Tab-separated table of C-alpha atoms in Angstrom:
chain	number	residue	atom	x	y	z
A	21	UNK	CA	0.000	0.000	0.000
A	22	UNK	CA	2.628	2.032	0.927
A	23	UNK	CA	4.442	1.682	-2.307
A	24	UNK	CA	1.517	2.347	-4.552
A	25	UNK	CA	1.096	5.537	-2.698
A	26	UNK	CA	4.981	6.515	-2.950
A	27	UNK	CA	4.502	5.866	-6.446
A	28	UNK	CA	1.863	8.454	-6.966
A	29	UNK	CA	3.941	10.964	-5.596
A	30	UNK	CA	5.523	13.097	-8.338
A	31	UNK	CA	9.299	14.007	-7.942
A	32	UNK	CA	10.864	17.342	-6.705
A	33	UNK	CA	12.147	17.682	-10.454
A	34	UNK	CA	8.657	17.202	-11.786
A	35	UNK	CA	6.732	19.405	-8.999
A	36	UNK	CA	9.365	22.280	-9.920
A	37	UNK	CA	8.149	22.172	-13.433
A	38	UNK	CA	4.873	22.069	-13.018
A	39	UNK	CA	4.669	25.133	-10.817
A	40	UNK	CA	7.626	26.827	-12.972
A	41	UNK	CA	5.183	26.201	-16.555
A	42	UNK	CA	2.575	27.572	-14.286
A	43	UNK	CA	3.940	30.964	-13.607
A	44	UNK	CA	5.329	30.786	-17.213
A	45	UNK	CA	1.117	30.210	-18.364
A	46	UNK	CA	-0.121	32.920	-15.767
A	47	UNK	CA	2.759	35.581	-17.022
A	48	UNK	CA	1.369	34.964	-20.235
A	49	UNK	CA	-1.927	35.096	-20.491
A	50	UNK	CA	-1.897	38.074	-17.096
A	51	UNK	CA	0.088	39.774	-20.037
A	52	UNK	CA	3.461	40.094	-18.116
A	53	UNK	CA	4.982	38.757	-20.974
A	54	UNK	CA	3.523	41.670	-23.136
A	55	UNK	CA	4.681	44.389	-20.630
A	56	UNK	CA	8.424	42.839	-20.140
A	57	UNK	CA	8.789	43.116	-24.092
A	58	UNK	CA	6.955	46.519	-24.563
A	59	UNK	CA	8.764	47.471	-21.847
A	60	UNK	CA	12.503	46.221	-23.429
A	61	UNK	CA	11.561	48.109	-26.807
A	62	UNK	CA	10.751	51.082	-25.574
A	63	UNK	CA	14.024	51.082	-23.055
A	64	UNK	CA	16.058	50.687	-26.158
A	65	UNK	CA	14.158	53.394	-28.327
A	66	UNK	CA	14.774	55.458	-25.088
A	67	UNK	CA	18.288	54.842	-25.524
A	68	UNK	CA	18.335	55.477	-29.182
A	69	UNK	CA	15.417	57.307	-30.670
A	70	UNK	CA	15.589	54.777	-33.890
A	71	UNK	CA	12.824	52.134	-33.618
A	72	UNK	CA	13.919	49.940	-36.022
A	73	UNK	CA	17.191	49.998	-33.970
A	74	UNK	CA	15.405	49.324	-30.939
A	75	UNK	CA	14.028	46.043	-33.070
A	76	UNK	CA	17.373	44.685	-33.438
A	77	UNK	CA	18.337	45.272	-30.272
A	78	UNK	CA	15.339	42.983	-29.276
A	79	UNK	CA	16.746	40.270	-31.221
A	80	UNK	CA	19.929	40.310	-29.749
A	81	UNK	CA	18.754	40.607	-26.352
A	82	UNK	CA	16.041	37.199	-27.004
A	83	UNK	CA	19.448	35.861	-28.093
A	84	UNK	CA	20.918	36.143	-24.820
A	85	UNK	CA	17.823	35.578	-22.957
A	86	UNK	CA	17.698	31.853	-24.529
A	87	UNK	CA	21.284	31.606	-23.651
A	88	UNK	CA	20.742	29.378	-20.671
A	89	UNK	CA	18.502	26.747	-22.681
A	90	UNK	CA	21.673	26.569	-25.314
A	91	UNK	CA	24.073	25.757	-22.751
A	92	UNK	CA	22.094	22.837	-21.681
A	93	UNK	CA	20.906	21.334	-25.086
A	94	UNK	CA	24.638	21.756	-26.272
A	95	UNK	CA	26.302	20.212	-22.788
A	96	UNK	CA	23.684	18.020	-22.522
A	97	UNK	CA	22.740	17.010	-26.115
A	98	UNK	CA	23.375	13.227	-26.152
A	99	UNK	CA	21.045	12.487	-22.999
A	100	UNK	CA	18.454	14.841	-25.255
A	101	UNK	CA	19.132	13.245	-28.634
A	102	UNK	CA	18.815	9.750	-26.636
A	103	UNK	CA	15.626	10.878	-25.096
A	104	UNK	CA	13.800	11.880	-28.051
A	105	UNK	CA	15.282	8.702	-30.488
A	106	UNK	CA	13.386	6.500	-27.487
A	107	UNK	CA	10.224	8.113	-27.438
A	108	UNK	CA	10.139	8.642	-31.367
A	109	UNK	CA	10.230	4.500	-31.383
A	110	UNK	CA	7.546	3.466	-29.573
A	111	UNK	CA	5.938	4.222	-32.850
A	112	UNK	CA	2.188	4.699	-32.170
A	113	UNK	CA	0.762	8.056	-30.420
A	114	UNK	CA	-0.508	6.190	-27.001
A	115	UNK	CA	2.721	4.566	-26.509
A	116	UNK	CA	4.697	7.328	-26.836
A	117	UNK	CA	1.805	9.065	-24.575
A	118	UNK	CA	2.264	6.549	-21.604
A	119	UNK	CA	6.239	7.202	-21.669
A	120	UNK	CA	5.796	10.663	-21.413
A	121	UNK	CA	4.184	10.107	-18.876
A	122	UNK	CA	5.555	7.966	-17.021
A	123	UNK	CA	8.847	9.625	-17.205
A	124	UNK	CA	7.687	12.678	-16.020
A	125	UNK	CA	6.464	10.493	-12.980
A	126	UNK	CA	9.868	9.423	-12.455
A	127	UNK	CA	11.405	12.627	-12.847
A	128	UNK	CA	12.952	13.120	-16.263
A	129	UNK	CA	15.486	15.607	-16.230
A	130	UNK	CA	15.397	15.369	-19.869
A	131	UNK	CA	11.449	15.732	-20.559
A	132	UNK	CA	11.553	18.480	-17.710
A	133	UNK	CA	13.679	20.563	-19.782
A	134	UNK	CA	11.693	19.965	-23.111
A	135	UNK	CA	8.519	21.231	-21.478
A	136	UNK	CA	10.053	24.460	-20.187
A	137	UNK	CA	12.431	25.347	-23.105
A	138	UNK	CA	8.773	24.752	-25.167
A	139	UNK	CA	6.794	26.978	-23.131
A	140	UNK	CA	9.447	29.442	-22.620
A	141	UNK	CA	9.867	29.976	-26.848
A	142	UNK	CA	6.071	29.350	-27.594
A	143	UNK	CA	4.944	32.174	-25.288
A	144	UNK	CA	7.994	34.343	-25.999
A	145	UNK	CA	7.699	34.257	-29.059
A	146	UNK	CA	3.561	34.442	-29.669
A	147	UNK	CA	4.325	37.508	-27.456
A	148	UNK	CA	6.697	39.029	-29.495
A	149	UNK	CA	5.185	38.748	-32.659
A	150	UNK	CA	1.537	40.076	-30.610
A	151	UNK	CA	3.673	43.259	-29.640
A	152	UNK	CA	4.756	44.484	-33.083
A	153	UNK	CA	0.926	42.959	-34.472
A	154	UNK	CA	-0.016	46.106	-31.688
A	155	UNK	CA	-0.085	49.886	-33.560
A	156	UNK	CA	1.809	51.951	-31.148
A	157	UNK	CA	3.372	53.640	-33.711
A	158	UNK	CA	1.001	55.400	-34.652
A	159	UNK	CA	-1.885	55.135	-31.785
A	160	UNK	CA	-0.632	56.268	-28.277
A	161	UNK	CA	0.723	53.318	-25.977
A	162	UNK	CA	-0.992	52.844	-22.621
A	163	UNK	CA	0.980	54.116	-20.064
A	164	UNK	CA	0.310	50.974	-17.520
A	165	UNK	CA	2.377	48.621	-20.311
A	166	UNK	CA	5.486	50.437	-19.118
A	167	UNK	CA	7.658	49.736	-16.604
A	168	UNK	CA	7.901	52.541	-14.125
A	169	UNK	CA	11.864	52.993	-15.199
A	170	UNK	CA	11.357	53.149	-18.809
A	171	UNK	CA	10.823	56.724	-20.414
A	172	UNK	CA	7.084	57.098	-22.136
A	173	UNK	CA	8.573	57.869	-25.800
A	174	UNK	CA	7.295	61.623	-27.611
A	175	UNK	CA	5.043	61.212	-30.628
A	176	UNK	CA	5.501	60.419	-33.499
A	177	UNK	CA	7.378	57.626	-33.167
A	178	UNK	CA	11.099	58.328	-34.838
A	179	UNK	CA	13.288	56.586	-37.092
A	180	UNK	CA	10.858	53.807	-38.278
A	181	UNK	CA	12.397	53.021	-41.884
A	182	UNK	CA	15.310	50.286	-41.194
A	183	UNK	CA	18.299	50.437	-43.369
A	184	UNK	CA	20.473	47.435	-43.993
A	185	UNK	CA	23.175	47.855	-46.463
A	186	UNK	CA	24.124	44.762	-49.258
A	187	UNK	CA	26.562	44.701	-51.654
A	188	UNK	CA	25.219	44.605	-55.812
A	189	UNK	CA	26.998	43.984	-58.862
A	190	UNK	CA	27.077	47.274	-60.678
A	191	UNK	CA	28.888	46.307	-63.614
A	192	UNK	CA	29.789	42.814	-65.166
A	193	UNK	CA	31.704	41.463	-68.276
A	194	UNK	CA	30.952	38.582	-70.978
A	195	UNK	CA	34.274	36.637	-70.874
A	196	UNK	CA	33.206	34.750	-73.719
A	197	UNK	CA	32.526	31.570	-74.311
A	198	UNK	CA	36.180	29.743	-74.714
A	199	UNK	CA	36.446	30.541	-71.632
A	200	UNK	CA	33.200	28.602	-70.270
A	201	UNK	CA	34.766	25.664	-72.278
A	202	UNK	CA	38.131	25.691	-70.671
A	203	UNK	CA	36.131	25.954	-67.384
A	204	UNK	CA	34.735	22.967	-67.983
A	205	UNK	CA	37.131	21.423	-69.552
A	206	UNK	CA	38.908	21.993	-65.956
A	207	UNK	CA	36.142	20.423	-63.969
A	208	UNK	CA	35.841	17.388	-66.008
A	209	UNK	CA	39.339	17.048	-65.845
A	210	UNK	CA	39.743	17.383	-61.776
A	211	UNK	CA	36.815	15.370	-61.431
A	212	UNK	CA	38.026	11.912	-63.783
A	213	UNK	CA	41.051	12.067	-61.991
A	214	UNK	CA	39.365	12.198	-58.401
A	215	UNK	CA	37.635	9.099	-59.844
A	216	UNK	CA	40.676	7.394	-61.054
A	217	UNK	CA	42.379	7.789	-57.618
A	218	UNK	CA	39.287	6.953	-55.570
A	219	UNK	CA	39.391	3.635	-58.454
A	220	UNK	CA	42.926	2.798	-57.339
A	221	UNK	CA	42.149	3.257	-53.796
A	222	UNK	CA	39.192	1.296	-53.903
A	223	UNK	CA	41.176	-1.895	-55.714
A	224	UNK	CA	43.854	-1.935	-52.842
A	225	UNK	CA	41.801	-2.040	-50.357
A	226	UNK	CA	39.563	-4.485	-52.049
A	227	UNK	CA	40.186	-7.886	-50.493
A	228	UNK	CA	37.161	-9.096	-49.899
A	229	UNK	CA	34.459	-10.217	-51.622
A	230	UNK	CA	31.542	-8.323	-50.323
A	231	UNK	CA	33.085	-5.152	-51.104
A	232	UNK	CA	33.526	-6.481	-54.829
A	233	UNK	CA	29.526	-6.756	-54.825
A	234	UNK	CA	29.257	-3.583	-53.903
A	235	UNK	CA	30.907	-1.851	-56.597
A	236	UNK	CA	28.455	-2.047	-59.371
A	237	UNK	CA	26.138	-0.443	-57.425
A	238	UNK	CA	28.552	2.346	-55.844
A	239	UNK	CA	29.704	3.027	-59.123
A	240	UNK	CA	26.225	3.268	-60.574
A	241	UNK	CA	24.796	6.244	-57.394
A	242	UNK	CA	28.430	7.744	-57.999
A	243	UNK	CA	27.239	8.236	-61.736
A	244	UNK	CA	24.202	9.571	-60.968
A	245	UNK	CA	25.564	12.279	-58.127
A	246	UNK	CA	28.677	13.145	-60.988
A	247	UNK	CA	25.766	13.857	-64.019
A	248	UNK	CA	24.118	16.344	-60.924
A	249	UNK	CA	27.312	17.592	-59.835
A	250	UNK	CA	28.092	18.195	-63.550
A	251	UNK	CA	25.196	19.870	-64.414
A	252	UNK	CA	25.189	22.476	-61.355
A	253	UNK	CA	28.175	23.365	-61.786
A	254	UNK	CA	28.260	23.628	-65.931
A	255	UNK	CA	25.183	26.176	-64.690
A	256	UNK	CA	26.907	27.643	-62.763
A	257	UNK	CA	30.335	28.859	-64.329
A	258	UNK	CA	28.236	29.310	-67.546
A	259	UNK	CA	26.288	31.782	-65.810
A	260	UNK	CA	29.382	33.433	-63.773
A	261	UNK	CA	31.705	33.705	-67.091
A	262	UNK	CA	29.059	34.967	-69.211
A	263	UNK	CA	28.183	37.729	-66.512
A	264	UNK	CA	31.428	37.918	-64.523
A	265	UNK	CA	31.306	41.124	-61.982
A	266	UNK	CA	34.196	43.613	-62.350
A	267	UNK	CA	32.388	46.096	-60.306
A	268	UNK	CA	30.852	46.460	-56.952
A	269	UNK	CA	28.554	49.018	-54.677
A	270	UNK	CA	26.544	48.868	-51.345
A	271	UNK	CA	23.217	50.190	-51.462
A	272	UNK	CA	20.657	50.116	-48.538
A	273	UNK	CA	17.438	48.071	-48.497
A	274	UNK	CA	14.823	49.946	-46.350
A	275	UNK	CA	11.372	49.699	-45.354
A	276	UNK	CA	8.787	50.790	-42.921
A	277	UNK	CA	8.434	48.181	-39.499
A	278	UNK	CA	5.037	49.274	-38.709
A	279	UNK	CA	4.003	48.190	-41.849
A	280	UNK	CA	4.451	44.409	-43.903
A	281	UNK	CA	7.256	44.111	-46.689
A	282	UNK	CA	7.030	41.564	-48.767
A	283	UNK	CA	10.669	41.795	-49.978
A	284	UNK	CA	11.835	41.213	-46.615
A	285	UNK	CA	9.412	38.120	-45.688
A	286	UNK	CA	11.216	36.810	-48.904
A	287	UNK	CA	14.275	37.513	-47.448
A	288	UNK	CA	13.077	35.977	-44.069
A	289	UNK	CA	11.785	33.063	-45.310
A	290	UNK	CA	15.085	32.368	-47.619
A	291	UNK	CA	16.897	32.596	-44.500
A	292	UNK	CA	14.763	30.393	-42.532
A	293	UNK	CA	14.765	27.969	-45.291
A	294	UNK	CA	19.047	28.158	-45.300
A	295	UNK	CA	19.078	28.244	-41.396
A	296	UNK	CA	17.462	24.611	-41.260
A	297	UNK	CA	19.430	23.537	-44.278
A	298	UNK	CA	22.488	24.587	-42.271
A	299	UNK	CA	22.227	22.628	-39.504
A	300	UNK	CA	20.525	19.860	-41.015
A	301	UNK	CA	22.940	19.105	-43.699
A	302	UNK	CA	25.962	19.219	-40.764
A	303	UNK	CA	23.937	16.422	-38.803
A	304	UNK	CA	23.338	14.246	-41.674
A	305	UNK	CA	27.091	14.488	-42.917
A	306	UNK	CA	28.106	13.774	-39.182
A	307	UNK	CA	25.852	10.628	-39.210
A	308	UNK	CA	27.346	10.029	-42.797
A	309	UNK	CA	30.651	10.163	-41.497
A	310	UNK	CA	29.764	7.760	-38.400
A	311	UNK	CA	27.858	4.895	-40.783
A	312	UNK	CA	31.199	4.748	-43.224
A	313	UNK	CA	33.584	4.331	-39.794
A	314	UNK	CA	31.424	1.588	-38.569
A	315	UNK	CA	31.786	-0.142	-42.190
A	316	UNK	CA	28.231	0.438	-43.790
A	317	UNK	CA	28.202	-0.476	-47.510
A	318	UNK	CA	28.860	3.034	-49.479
A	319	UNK	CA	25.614	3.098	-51.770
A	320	UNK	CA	23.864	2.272	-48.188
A	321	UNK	CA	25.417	5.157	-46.646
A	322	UNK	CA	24.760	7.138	-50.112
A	323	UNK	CA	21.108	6.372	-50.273
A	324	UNK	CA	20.005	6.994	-46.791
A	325	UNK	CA	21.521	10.202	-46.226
A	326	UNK	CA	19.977	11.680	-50.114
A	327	UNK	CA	16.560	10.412	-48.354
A	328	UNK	CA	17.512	12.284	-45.316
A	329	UNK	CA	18.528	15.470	-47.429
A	330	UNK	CA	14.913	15.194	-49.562
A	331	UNK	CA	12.860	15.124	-45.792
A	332	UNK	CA	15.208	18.228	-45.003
A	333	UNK	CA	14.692	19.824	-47.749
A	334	UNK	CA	11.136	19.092	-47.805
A	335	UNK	CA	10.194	20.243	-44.044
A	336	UNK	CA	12.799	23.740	-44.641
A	337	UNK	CA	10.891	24.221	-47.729
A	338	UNK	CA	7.271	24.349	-46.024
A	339	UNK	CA	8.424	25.885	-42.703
A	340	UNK	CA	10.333	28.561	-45.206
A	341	UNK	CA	7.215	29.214	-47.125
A	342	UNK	CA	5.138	29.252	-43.709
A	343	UNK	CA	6.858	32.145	-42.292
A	344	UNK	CA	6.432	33.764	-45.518
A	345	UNK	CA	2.928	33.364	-45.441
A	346	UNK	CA	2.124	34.320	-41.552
A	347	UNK	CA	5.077	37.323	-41.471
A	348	UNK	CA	3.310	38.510	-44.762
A	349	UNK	CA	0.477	39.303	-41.992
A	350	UNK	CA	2.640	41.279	-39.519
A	351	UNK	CA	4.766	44.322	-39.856
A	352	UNK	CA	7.881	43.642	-40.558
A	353	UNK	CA	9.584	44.750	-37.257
A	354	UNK	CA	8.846	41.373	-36.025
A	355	UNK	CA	10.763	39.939	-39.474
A	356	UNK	CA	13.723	42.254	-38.482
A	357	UNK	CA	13.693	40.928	-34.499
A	358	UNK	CA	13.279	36.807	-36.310
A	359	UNK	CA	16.376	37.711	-38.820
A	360	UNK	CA	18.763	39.431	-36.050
A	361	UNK	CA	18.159	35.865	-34.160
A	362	UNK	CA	18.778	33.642	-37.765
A	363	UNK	CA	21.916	35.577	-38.377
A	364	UNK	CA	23.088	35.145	-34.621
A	365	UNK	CA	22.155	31.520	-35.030
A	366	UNK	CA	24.279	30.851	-38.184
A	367	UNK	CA	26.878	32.646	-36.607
A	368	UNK	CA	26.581	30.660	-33.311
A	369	UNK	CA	28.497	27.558	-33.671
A	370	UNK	CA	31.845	29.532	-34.615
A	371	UNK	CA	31.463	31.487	-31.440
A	372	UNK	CA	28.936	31.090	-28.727
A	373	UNK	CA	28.984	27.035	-29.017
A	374	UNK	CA	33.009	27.128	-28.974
A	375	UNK	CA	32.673	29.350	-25.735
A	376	UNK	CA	30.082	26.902	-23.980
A	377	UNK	CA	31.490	23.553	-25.553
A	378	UNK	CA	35.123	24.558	-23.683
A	379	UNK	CA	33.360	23.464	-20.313
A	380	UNK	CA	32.161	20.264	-22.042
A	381	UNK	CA	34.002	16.865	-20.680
A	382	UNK	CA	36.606	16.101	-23.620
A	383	UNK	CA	35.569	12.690	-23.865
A	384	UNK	CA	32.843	10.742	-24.510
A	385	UNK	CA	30.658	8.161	-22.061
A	386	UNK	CA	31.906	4.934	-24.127
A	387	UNK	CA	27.840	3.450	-23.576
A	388	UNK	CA	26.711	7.302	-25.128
A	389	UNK	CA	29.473	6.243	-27.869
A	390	UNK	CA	27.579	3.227	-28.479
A	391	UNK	CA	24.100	4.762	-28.390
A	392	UNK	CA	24.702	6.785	-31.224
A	393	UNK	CA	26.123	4.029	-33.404
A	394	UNK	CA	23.028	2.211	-32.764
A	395	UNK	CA	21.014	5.142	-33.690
A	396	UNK	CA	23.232	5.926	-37.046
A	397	UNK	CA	23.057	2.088	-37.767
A	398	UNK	CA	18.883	1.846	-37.444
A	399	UNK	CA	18.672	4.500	-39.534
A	400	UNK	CA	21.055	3.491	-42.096
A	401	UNK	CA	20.671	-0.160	-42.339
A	402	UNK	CA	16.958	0.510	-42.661
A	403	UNK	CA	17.174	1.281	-46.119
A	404	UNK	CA	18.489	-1.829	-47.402
């Protein structure tokens, strides 16, 4: 009796959360969300009398703001990754439903830190995106949304164009077309004798049979990647040679934030679309990389990640066009907060990550070592 009572009794970890995604739900809907982010915008406008300044400075400071939740998906990735490859195999909805639940019974650090990184973004974010859907630019702010240190801003509101300079070609030259044949010529060249070396390698480390099977069908995917390849790039240089730039000039791209601009929800969904692409190609080359150490046939390895690629590409594609579609409904201050993160984010690994990732243990768990070959394995010997 005893027991069955004990094991009704949820955690410390698990009580925490509750009452933490509590306070995060009554913040929210109260509207102290609302009044922490007015209240940030208008501190920075205070500061700088530029709104579309202050916007960017919004974006930066969400950056640092979701600082704490990177350190612990980055430090603690594996137990995450683990977490989520568990749950996604139970397969059917009420399976996966009775894990959940039972691990936040028991106290899952991991779970516990899903469900407040979730809130935390869902109702920052809704917020963020409700505070530039509000018209204070024109219509006068209510006092009472303002913290009592930040300065009530003079009407009209100043500076609301943003300017963000880009480099264009001003002047290009047609190099001919020799030259896009001895371009070619070049590739062709560096690429049959990539292929001859890769041959020779491939015939001295062939001594065994099973990686004689193989070849025909390596040979026949390395065919159809090298017609691709070819093609691109043929494109490519044709295009490049044929218009090469000689001449270069910044101009500035500008716009209103109060109001929407389509060129920039382009822009934002292009570099949504990229963002994703980003880090998803890295994780399927690093999975690549893991299936050929552990000795899975080539074409295997091949195969399953250009299916992985076409579900990236696929899911960046229709999240890319989504925020095109909802931003297309917002002023674009909100765009300009969503790109200052995406550039942050691209930038991230070669800086923030570094920083945090110094404090990581060197080595790895050898069991979380053998976790993730399982995982790459699944995945890739699924296919055959």
């Amino acid at each position: 009796m005893d027991e069955k009572r004990s094991s009704k009794v949820l955690p410390l970890s698990s009580i925490i959360a509750i009452v933490l995604l509590i306070v995060i739900l009554y913040w929210f809907f109260s509207g102290e969300i609302y009044r922490f982010y007015a209240s940030m915008v208008f501190l920075f406008y205070s500061w700088t009398n530029m709104m579309w300044v202050s916007v960017i400075m919004l974006g930066i400071f969400q950056t640092f703001l979701m600082v704490p939740f990177r350190i612990i998906r980055l430090l603690d990735f594996r137990n995450i990754r683990d977490f989520k490859t568990e749950t996604i195999e139970l397969g059917d909805t009420s399976s996966q439903t009775d894990h959940l639940k039972r691990q936040f019974q028991k106290g899952n650090w991991t779970l516990t830190f899903y469900l407040l990184d979730f809130a935390v973004q869902l109702t920052t974010y809704v917020t963020i995106g409700r505070l530039f859907l509000t018209d204070f630019y024109n219509k006068l702010l209510n006092p009472k949304v303002l913290y009592s240190f930040v300065s009530y801003p003079d009407y009209p509101i100043k500076d609301r164009f943003f300017k963000i300079p880009y480099p264009e070609v001003s002047k290009t030259v047609d190099l001919g077309f020799e030259n896009v044949i001895y371009v070619w010529l070049t590739i062709l060249i560096i690429r049959l004798s990539i292929s001859m070396i890769q041959g020779l390698i491939r015939k001295k480390r062939n001594k065994e049979g099973e990686i004689e099977k193989q070849k025909s069908s390596d040979g026949m995917l390395s065919g159809k990647y090298m017609i691709v390849y070819a093609i691109i790039l043929f494109v490519f240089f044709y295009a490049l040679i044929r218009n090469f730039p000689v001449g270069w000039e910044f101009n500035i791209f500008t716009g209103d934030v109060a109001k929407p601009n389509k060129t920039f929800n382009t822009v934002t969904a292009i570099a949504t679309f990229l963002t994703l692409m980003w880090f998803g190609v890295n994780d399927i080359l690093k999975k690549g990389k893991i299936a050929r150490e552990l000795g899975i046939p080539k074409n295997t390895v091949s195969k399953t990640q250009l299916g992985l690629f076409k579900d990236k590409l696929t899911s960046s594609s229709l999240i890319g066009m989504g925020a095109y579609f909802i931003t297309n409904q917002i002023p674009c201050a909100f765009e300009l907060s969503i790109f200052t993160l995406e550039v942050i984010s691209v930038f991230s690994p070669l800086t923030l990550d570094k920083w945090i990732l110094r404090a990581a243990p060197k080595t790895e768990n050898t069991e979380t070592v053998e976790k993730e070959q399982r995982d790459v394995k699944r995945q890739f010997l699924s296919t055959i």
